[in-house]
Every structure is written in C-alpha cells, then in structure tokens.
Coordinates of C-alpha atoms in Angstrom, one line a residue:
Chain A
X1 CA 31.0 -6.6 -20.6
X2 CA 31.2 -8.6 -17.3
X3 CA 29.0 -11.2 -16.0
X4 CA 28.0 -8.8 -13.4
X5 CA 27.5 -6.0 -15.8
X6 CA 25.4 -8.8 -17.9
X7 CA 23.2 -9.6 -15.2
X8 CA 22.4 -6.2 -14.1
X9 CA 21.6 -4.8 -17.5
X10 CA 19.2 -7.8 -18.0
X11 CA 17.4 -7.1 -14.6
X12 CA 17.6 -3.6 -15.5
X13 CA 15.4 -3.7 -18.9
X14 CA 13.4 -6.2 -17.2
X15 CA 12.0 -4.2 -14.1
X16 CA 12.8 -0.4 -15.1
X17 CA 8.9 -0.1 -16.3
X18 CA 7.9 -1.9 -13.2
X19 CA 10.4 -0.1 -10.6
X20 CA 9.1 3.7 -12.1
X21 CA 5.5 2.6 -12.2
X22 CA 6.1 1.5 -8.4
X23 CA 7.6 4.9 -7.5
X24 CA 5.5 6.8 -9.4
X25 CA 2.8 5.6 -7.6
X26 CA 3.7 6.2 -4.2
X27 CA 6.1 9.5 -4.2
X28 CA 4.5 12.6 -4.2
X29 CA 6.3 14.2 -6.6
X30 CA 8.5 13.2 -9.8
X31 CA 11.7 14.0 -8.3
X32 CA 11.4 12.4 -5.3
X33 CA 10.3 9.0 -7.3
X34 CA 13.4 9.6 -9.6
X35 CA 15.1 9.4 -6.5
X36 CA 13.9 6.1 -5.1
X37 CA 14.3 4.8 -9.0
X38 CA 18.0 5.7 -9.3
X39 CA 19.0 4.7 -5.7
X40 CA 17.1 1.3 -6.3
X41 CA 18.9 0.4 -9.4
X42 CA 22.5 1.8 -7.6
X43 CA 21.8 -0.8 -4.8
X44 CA 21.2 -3.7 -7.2
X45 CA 24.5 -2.7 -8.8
X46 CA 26.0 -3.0 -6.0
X47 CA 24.6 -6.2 -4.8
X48 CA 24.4 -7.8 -8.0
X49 CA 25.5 -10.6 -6.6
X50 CA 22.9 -11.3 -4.5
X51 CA 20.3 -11.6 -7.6
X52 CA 17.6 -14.4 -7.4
X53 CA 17.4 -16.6 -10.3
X54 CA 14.5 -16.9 -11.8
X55 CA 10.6 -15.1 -11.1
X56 CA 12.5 -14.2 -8.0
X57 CA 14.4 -11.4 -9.0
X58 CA 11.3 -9.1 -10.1
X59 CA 10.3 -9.2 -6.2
X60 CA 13.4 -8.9 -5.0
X61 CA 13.8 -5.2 -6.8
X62 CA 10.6 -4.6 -5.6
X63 CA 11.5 -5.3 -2.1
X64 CA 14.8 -3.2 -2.3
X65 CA 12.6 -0.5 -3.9
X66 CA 10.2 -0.8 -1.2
X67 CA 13.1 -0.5 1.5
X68 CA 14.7 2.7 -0.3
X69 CA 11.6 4.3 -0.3
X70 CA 11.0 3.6 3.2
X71 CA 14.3 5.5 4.1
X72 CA 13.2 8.2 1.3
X73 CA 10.7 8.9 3.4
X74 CA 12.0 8.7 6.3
X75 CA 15.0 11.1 5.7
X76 CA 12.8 13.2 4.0
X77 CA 15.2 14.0 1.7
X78 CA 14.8 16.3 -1.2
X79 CA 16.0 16.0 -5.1
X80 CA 19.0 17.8 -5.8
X81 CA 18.9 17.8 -9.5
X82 CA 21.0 14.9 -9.9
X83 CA 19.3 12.8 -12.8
X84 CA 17.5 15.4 -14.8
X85 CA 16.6 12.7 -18.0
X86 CA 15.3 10.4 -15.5
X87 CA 13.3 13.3 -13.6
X88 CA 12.0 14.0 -16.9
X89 CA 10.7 10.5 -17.3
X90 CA 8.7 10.9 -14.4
X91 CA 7.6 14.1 -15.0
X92 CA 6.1 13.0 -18.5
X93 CA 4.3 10.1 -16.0
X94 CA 3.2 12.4 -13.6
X95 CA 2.0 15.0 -16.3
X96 CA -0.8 12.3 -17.5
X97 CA -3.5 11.4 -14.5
X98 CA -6.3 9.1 -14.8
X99 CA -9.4 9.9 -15.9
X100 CA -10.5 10.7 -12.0
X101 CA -13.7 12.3 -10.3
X102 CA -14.9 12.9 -6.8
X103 CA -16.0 10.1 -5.8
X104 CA -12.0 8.3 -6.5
X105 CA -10.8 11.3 -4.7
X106 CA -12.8 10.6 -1.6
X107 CA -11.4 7.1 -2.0
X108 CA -8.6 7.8 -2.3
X109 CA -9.0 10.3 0.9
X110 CA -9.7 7.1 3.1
X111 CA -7.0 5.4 1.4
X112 CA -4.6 8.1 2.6
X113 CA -6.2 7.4 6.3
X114 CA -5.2 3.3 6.1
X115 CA -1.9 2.7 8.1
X116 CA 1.5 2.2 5.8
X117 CA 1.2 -1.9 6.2
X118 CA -2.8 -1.7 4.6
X119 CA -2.3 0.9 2.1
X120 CA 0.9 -1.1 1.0
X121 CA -0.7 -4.9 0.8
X122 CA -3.4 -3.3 -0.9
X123 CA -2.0 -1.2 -3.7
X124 CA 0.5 -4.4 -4.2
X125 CA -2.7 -6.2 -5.3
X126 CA -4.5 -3.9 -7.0
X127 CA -1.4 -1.9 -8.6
X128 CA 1.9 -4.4 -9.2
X129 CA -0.8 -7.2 -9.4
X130 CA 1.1 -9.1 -7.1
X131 CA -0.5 -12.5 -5.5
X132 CA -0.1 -13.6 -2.1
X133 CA 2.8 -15.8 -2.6
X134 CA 4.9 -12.9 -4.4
X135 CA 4.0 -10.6 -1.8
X136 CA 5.1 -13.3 0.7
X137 CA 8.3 -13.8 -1.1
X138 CA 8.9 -9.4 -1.5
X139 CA 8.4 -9.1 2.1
X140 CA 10.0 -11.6 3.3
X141 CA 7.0 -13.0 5.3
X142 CA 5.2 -16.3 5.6
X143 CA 2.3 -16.7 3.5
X144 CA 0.3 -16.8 6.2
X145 CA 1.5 -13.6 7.7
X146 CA 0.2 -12.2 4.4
X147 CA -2.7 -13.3 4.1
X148 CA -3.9 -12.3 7.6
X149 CA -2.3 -9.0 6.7
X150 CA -4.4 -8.8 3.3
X151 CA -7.9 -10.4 5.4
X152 CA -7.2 -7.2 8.0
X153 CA -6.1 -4.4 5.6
X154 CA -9.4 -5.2 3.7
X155 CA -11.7 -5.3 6.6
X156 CA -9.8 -1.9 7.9
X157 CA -10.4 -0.1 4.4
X158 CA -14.0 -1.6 3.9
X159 CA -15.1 -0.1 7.4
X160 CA -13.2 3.1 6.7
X161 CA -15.3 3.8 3.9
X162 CA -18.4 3.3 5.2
X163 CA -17.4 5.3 7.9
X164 CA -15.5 8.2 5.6
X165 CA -16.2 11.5 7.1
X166 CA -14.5 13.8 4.1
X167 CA -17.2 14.9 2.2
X168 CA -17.4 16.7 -1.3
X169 CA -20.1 18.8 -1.9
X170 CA -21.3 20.8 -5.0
X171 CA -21.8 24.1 -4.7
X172 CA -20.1 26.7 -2.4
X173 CA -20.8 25.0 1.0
X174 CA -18.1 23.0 2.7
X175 CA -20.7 21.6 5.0
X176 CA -23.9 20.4 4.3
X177 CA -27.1 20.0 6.7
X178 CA -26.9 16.3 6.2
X179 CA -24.6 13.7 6.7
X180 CA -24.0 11.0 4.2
X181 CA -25.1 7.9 5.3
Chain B
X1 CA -17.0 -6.0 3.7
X2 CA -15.8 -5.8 0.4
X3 CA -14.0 -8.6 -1.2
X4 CA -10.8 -8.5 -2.8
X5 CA -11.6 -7.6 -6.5
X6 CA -14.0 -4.7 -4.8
X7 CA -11.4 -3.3 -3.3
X8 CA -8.8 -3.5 -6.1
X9 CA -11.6 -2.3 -8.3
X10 CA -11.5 1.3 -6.4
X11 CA -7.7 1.2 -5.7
X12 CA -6.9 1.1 -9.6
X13 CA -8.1 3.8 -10.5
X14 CA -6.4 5.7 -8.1
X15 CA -2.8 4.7 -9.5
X16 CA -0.9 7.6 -10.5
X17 CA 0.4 5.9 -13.1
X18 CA -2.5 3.4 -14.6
X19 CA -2.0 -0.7 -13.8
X20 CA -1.9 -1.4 -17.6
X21 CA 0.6 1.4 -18.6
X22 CA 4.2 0.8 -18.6
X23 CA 6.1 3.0 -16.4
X24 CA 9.0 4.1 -18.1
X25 CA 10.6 3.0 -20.7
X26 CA 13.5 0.7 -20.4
X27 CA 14.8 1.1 -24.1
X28 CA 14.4 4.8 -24.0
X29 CA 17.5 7.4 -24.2
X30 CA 16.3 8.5 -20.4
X31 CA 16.6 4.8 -18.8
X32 CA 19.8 4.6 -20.6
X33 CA 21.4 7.6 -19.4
X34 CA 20.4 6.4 -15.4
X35 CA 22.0 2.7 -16.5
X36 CA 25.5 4.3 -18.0
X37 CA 25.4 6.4 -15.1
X38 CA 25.1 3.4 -12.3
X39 CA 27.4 0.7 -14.0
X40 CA 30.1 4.2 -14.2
X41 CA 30.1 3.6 -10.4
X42 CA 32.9 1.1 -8.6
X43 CA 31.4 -1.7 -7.1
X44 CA 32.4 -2.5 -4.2
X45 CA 32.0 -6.3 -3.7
X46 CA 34.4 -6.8 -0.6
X47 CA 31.6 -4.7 1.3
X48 CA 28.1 -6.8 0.5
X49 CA 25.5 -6.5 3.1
X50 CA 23.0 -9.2 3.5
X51 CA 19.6 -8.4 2.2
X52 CA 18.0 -8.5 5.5
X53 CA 20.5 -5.8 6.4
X54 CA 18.3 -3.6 4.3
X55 CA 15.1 -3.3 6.1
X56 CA 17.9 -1.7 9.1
X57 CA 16.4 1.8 9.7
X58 CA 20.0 3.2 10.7
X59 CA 22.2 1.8 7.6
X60 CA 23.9 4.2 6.1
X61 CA 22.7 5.9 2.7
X62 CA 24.6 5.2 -0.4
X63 CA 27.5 7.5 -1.8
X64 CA 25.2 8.3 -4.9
X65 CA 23.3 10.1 -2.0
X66 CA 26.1 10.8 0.9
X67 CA 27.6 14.4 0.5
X68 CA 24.8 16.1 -1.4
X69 CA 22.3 14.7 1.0
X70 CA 23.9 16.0 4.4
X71 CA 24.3 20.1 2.5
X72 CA 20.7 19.7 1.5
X73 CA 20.0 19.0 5.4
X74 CA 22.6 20.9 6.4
X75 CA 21.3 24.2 4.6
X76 CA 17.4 23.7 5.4
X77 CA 18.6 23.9 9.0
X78 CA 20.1 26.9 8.3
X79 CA 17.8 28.9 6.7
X80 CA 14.9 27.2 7.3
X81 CA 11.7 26.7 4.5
X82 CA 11.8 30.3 3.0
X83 CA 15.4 30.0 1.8
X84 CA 14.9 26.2 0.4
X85 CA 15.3 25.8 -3.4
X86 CA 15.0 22.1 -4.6
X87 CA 16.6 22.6 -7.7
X88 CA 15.7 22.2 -11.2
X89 CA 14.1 25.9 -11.7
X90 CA 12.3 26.0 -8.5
X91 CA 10.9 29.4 -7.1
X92 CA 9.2 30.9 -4.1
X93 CA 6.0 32.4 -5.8
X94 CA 4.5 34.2 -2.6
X95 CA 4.9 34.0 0.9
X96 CA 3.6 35.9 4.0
X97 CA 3.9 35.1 7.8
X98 CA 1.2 32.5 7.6
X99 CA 1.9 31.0 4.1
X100 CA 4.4 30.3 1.4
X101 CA 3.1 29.0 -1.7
X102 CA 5.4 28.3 -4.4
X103 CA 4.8 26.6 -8.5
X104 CA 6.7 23.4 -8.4
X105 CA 5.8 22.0 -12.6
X106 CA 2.4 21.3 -12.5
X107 CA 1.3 21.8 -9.1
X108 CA 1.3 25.0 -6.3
X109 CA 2.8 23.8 -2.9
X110 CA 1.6 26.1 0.1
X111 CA 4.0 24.5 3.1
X112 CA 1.6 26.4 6.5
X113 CA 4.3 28.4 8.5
X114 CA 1.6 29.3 11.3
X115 CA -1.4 27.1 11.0
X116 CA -2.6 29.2 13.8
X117 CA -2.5 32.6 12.0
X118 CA -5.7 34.7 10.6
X119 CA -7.3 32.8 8.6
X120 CA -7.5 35.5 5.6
X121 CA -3.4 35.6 5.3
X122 CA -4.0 32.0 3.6
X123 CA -6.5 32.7 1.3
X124 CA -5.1 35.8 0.6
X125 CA -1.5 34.0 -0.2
X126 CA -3.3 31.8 -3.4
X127 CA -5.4 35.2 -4.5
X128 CA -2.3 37.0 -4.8
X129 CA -1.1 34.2 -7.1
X130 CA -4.7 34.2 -9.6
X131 CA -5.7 30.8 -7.3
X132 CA -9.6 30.9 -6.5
X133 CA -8.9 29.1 -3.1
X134 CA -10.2 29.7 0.2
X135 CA -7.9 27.5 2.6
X136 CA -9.3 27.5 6.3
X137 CA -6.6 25.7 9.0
X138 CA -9.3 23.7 11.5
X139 CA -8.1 22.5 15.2
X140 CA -9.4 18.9 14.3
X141 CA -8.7 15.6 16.7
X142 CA -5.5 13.9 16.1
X143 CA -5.8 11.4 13.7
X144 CA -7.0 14.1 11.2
X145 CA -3.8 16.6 11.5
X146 CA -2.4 17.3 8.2
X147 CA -5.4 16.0 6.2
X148 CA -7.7 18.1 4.0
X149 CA -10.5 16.7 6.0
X150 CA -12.9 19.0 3.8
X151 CA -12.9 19.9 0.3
X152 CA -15.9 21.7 -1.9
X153 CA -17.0 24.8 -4.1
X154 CA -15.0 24.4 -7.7
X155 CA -16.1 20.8 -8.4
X156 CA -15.6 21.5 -12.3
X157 CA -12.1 21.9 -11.2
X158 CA -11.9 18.8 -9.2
X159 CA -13.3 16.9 -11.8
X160 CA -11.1 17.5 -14.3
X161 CA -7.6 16.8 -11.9
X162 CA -7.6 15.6 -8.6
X163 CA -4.3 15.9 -7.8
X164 CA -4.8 17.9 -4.5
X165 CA -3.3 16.4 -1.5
X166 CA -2.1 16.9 2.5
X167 CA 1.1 15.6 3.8
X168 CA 3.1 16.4 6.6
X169 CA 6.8 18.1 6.1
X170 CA 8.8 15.6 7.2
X171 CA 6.1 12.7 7.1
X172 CA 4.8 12.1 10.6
X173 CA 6.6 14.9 12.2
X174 CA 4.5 17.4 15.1
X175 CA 3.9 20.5 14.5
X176 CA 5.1 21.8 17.6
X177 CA 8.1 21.2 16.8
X178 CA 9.9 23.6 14.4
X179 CA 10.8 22.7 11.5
X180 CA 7.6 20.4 10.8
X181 CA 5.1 21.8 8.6
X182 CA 1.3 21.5 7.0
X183 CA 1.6 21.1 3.2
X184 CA -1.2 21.3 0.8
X185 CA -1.1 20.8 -3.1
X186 CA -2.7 21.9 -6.0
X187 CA -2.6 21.3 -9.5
X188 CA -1.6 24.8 -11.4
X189 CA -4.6 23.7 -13.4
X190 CA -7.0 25.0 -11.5
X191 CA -6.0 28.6 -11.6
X192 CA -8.4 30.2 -14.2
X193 CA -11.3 28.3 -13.3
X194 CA -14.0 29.4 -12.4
X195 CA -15.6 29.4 -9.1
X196 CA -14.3 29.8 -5.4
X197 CA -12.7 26.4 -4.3
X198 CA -12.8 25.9 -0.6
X199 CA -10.5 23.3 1.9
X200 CA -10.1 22.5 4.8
X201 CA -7.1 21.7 6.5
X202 CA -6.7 20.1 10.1
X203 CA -4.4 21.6 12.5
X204 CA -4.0 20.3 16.5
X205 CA -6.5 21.7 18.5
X206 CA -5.4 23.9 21.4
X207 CA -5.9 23.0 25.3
X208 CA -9.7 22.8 25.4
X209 CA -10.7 23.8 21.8
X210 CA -13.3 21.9 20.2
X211 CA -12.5 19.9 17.1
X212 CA -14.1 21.0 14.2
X213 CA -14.0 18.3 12.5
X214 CA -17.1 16.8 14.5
X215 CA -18.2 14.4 11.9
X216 CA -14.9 12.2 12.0
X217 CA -15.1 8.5 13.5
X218 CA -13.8 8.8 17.1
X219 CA -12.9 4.6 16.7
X220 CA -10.1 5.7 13.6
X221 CA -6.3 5.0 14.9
X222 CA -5.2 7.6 16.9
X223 CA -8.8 8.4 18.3
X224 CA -9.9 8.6 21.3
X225 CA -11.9 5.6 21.1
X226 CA -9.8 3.7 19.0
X227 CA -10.2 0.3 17.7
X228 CA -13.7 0.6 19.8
X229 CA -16.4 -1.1 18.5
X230 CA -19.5 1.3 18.7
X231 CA -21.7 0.6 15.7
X232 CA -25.3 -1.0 16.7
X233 CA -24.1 -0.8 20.5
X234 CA -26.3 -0.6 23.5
X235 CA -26.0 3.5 24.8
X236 CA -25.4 1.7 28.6
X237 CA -22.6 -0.6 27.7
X238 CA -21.0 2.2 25.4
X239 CA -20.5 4.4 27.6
X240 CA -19.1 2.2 30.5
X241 CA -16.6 2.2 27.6
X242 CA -16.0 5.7 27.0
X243 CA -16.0 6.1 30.7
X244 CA -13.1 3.4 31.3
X245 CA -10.6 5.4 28.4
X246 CA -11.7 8.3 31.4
X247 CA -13.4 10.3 28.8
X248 CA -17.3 12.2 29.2
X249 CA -19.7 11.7 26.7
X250 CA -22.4 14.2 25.0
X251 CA -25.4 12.9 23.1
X252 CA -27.1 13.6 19.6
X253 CA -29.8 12.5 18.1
X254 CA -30.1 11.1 14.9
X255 CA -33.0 11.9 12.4
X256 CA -32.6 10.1 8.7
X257 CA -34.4 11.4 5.8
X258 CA -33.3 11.8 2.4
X259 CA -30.9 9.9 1.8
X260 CA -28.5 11.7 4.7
X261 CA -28.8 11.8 8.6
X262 CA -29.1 14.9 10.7
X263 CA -28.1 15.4 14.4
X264 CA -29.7 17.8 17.2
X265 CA -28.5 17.9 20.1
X266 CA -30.1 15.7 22.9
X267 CA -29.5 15.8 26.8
X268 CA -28.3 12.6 28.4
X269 CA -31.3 12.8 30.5
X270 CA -33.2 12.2 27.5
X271 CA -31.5 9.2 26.6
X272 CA -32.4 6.0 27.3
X273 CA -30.0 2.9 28.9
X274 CA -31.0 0.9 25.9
X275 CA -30.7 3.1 23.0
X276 CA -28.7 2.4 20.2
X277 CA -25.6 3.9 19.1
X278 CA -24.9 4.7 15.9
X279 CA -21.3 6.6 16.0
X280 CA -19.1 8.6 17.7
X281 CA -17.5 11.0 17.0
X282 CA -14.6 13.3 19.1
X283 CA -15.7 17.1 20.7
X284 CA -12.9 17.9 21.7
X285 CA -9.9 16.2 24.4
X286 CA -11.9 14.1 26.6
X287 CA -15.3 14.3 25.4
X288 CA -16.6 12.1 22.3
X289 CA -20.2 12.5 21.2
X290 CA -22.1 9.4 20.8
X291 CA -25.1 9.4 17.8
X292 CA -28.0 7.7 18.9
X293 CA -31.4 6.8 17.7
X294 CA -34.2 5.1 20.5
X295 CA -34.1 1.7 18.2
X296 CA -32.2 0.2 16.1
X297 CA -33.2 2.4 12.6
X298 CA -33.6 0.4 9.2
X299 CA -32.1 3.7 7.4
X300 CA -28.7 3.1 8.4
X301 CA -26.1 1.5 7.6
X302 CA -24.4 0.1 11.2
X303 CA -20.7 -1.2 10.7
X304 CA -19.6 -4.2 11.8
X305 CA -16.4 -5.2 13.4

C-alpha cells in the first residue's frame, strides 16, 4: 500500500466511530448521515495530503464533516441508495434511542429553536466532548471568538428555556388553563 | 443562567446516538466496505483545494455525488413530492390533497402539501394508516413556522420514543414558494397505542390572522420584538419600545396560582405607567400582547438579559 493509502486507513479506523456518531447526531435520518459519512471520508481521500499530524487530525475531519454537512443541508440532497452497508450501520444507530421522556423532548424542542452557531458550539461540548481550544482549532476561530460564542450560545439557550412556550400536557388537552411558569 | 456542565447535562441526553457509545464500528465488515469503496477512487492530487476553500458555499460537490445528485434534483422538479421515491424500498403509504404520509424504516413522514386545507384531511391521512394522530396546521408568528409548537394526548407513547420532529423541506425554505414543504415525523412505534395523540403544527399566518400560538416569546429571533429585553420592564418604557418597531400593543393580566400563571384580558386604560411587564408575546402582524402584573410578583420567574 502507499503512504497515502497508509495514512488515510490510519485516520480512517481512528475517526470512523467519531465521524458516524457526529452524523448520526445531527441528520435526520440514517441515509442522509451515511451520506455526510461517506462524502466526508471521500474528501479526506482526496486531500490526504493536507492531514495534520498529530491531535490535529481528529478536528480536522470533524471540521470537513462539519462543512459537508453544511452543504448536505443546504442542497438538500436526498440518499440514492449508494452505500447500502454503511446505511445499515446507521440504521442499526438510529434504531436504538436513549432512554428519553417529555421533559428531554421539550429540551430538546428549545434546542431545535437556538440558531445553527448555538446549537453547534453547544452539542460540540456536550456530544464530541470537545474543549474550547479544539473547537477553536475545528473551526478555524480564535479562542477567543469561541469562547464568546460558547458565553452567548449559553445565555441564549438558558433564557430560551425559561422562556419555552411548547408545552406537554397529559391527558387529551393540547392547551391547558395555565401557563407554566 | 445555567453553567456549562448544566447545560451539557440536558444536551446529552438528547444525542441520538449516546456520548459514551461508539458510533460505528471501524473494524466492522460495513466500515470496510465504505473504506475499499473510497481508496477504489482516483485521487486526483494535481487538483488539491486549500482547506479554507471548503467552508466556500458554491464549490462544487464531489464526483461520488455529481451525476446522481443533479437526476435526483432533476426528477423532483419534474414530478414534484408525490412521484419522489428515495430509494432503498421506500413507498408512498397515503396521500390526499392536503397530506402525503409515507413509512420510511422506523418512522411515518407526513410532508403538508396545503397547510391551509381542512383541517380533518390531515388527521384523516394518519387514521387511514392505523396512526391515532390528530395533526392541526396553526397560522403561528414567524419564528414558529415549521415547528410542532404543541404536542399532547398519548404521553405513554411519547414516553416510550420521542422521535417526533418538524423540519422544513428544503431547510429554511418559504412556504410560498412551491416546492417547500411542512414535514412532521413520527416513529411507526406509536401506531397501536393507545390513546388519541394530538400536534400542532405552525403554518404562516394569513394578512391579518391572529397567531395562535399566543403563548410564544415575541423577543425569540425572528419576532417581532426581537432581541428586546422585556422581562421586569416598566409598562411605560416598554411600550415606547413596541411603539418605535411601529407595532400596537394589547394588555393581559397576569394572575399566579398553582404553580402556573393565568391571563385575562385587561384594557390599556386599566393599566398603569408603572406596571411591570412580565412577557410578550405576538397577536398577530403588528400587535404584540404585553403580560403585566401592577408590581413586581414574587411568583415569577422574570428573565434577565
């Protein structure tokens, strides 16, 4: 095998879980985050190249994933069966939700309100684990820039709560008498 | 406001796939077949485009996706979301002039063709499939189009799987325009439970109509008042405000008991210069409502900016 060939199987093995996990999380269906997987691993081949060394590299195929799934949705683009093992992958991922209740779906309900930028410094911290400095080095932003990013995305998603008007109710009525306070 | 570890405390468990559980798996026959599939492809290293050259909204999409991608596109054009099959099995399961609900694996898909249409064709789209599901299309203000901005009835359902969600076909599109649709999903599991489950999806309001969504921060993005801060406010300086964005104002008053708030309705007459706002919410195109109590009450919660 090539050097090339070397490099990009050893990136491959080493971000595959991380790179499904990411697109899992954020596609709304298992083809479409096949998609994003597959084309995110196609561009790396192709720009093997341009690899970091090092700790690097993990954020750097996040930040190519990040970009292809921008343009996924964007183009709004649809699966055309092209990678049925790998849709199956997701599918098993997809097939297996967390233990949820109401209460996470109303969160997750002002979640889905929080612009692109929030919802995405966010769920790096709290779903890839990231820290400020690799989300820094993903984005290609200063530290700084991140961190007022994190300080704002927090105080928008803290007052969105609070402020949360979807409401669950037991029972048959949509809308209660009260309001929740 | 919450700190950080709050906040990823309620975000985790809202990952599709959980924080602690591997995603795919890399040695597996799947992630295998995708790796002999990509190295099969010619590299083309004469051609490399710097990484910034990524983020470029316009670059052109791989090969991997070139042909197939423009007949997808070009056929939905075509023949519009009736005729579209995504592959992989996929079938229309009922449609009717106001509705077209389809099983796609685990879920049901309804994509709105008129959110304006009677009301019943919807629900009468997921009976006709076994789905206990009443879906009412709301004129809601705009920040709230193409959310489910009210969900209740079949909680035992909801408990169990929560994968019911809202999106826009394609993301961020208007649904004036053809070719843009409302989308709801369900998870197939609920069909057989029991009990009558009940959402409620926003659509644009016409010229005039009032939102229904009346409970719904008028400070959110897209709002009429947004980015305002309105929360512990003095009535007076509020609505010099509301009256520079050129908008009216109508008053309730708020009443807290039990745990929950109610509103009646209050004439501005009755209000007083140096009452205190509480929220406000949008009426409909030019007219918010402001919440107000005479002081400042110890019951509620008032957000600060």
């Amino acid at each position: 095998m090539s050097d090339d060939t070397d490099r990009f199987e050893a990136v491959y093995r080493a971000t595959y879980d991380q790179i499904t996990a990411y697109a899992g999380r954020r596609c709304d269906s298992p083809q479409d985050a096949a998609d994003v997987v597959a084309e995110t691993f196609t561009i790396i081949w192709r720009k093997i190249d341009q690899l970091p060394a090092g700790a690097e590299a993990r954020l750097w195929v996040y930040g190519v994933a990040r970009n292809v799934l921008a343009d996924h949705r964007r183009s709004a683009l649809r699966h055309r069966a092209r990678h049925r093992e790998l849709n199956a992958e997701m599918a098993d991922l997809y097939g297996d939700p967390a233990d949820h209740n109401v209460e996470l779906a109303a969160i997750a309900q002002v979640f889905r309100t929080l612009s692109d930028d929030d919802r995405e410094v966010l769920s790096l911290v709290a779903w890839e684990g990231l820290d400020r400095h690799e989300i820094a080095t993903m984005l290609g932003l200063s530290r700084n820039a991140v961190r007022i990013r994190l300080h704002r995305a927090r105080k928008r998603f803290s007052r969105a709560l609070v402020q949360a008007g979807v409401r669950f109710t037991p029972g048959n009525a949509v809308v209660p008498a009260g309001r929740p306070l | 406001m919450k700190d950080f570890d709050e906040i990823s405390e309620l975000l985790r468990p809202l990952a599709r796939i959980e924080v602690d559980e591997p995603g795919g798996r890399a040695g597996g026959a799947r992630a295998q077949a995708l790796f002999a599939a990509i190295i099969a492809q010619e590299r083309d290293t004469t051609t490399t485009v710097p990484p910034r050259r990524l983020r470029d909204r316009h670059r052109a999409r791989h090969p991997l996706l070139g042909l197939a991608a423009s007949a997808a596109l070009a056929l939905s054009i075509v023949f519009g979301p009736s005729m579209l099959g995504y592959g992989g099995g996929t079938a229309i399961s009922y449609a009717n002039s106001a509705v077209e609900i389809r099983e796609e694996r685990d879920t049901y898909v309804a994509r709105i063709k008129d959110p304006y249409a009677d009301q019943r064709k919807f629900s009468e789209a997921f009976r006709a499939l076994g789905l206990n599901i009443e879906l009412e299309v709301i004129p809601v203000s705009p920040a709230s189009v193409g959310e489910i901005v009210s969900m209740g009835g079949n909680t035992a359902a909801m408990i169990e799987n929560v994968s019911f969600g809202a999106r826009m076909e394609p993301a961020g599109c208007n649904v004036a325009d053809s070719g843009c649709f409302l989308t709801v999903t369900v998870p197939a599991a609920i069909k057989g439970t029991p009990g009558v489950m009940h959402f409620q999806l926003g659509r644009p309001a016409k010229p005039g109509e009032s939102y229904a969504n009346d409970w719904q921060s008028a400070t959110r993005a897209g709002e009429q008042l947004s980015g305002a801060k309105v929360s512990g406010r003095a009535v007076d300086d509020m609505l010099a405000e509301v009256r520079r964005r050129g908008l009216t104002a109508e008053f309730s008053l708020v009443s807290v008991h039990d745990g929950a708030y109610e509103l009646k309705p209050l004439a501005a007459d009755q209000v007083g210069a140096d009452w205190i706002v509480y929220k406000v919410t949008s009426v409909r195109a030019g007219v918010v409502r402001l919440e107000v109590t005479a002081e400042r009450h110890p019951g509620l919660e008032y957000v600060q900016d």
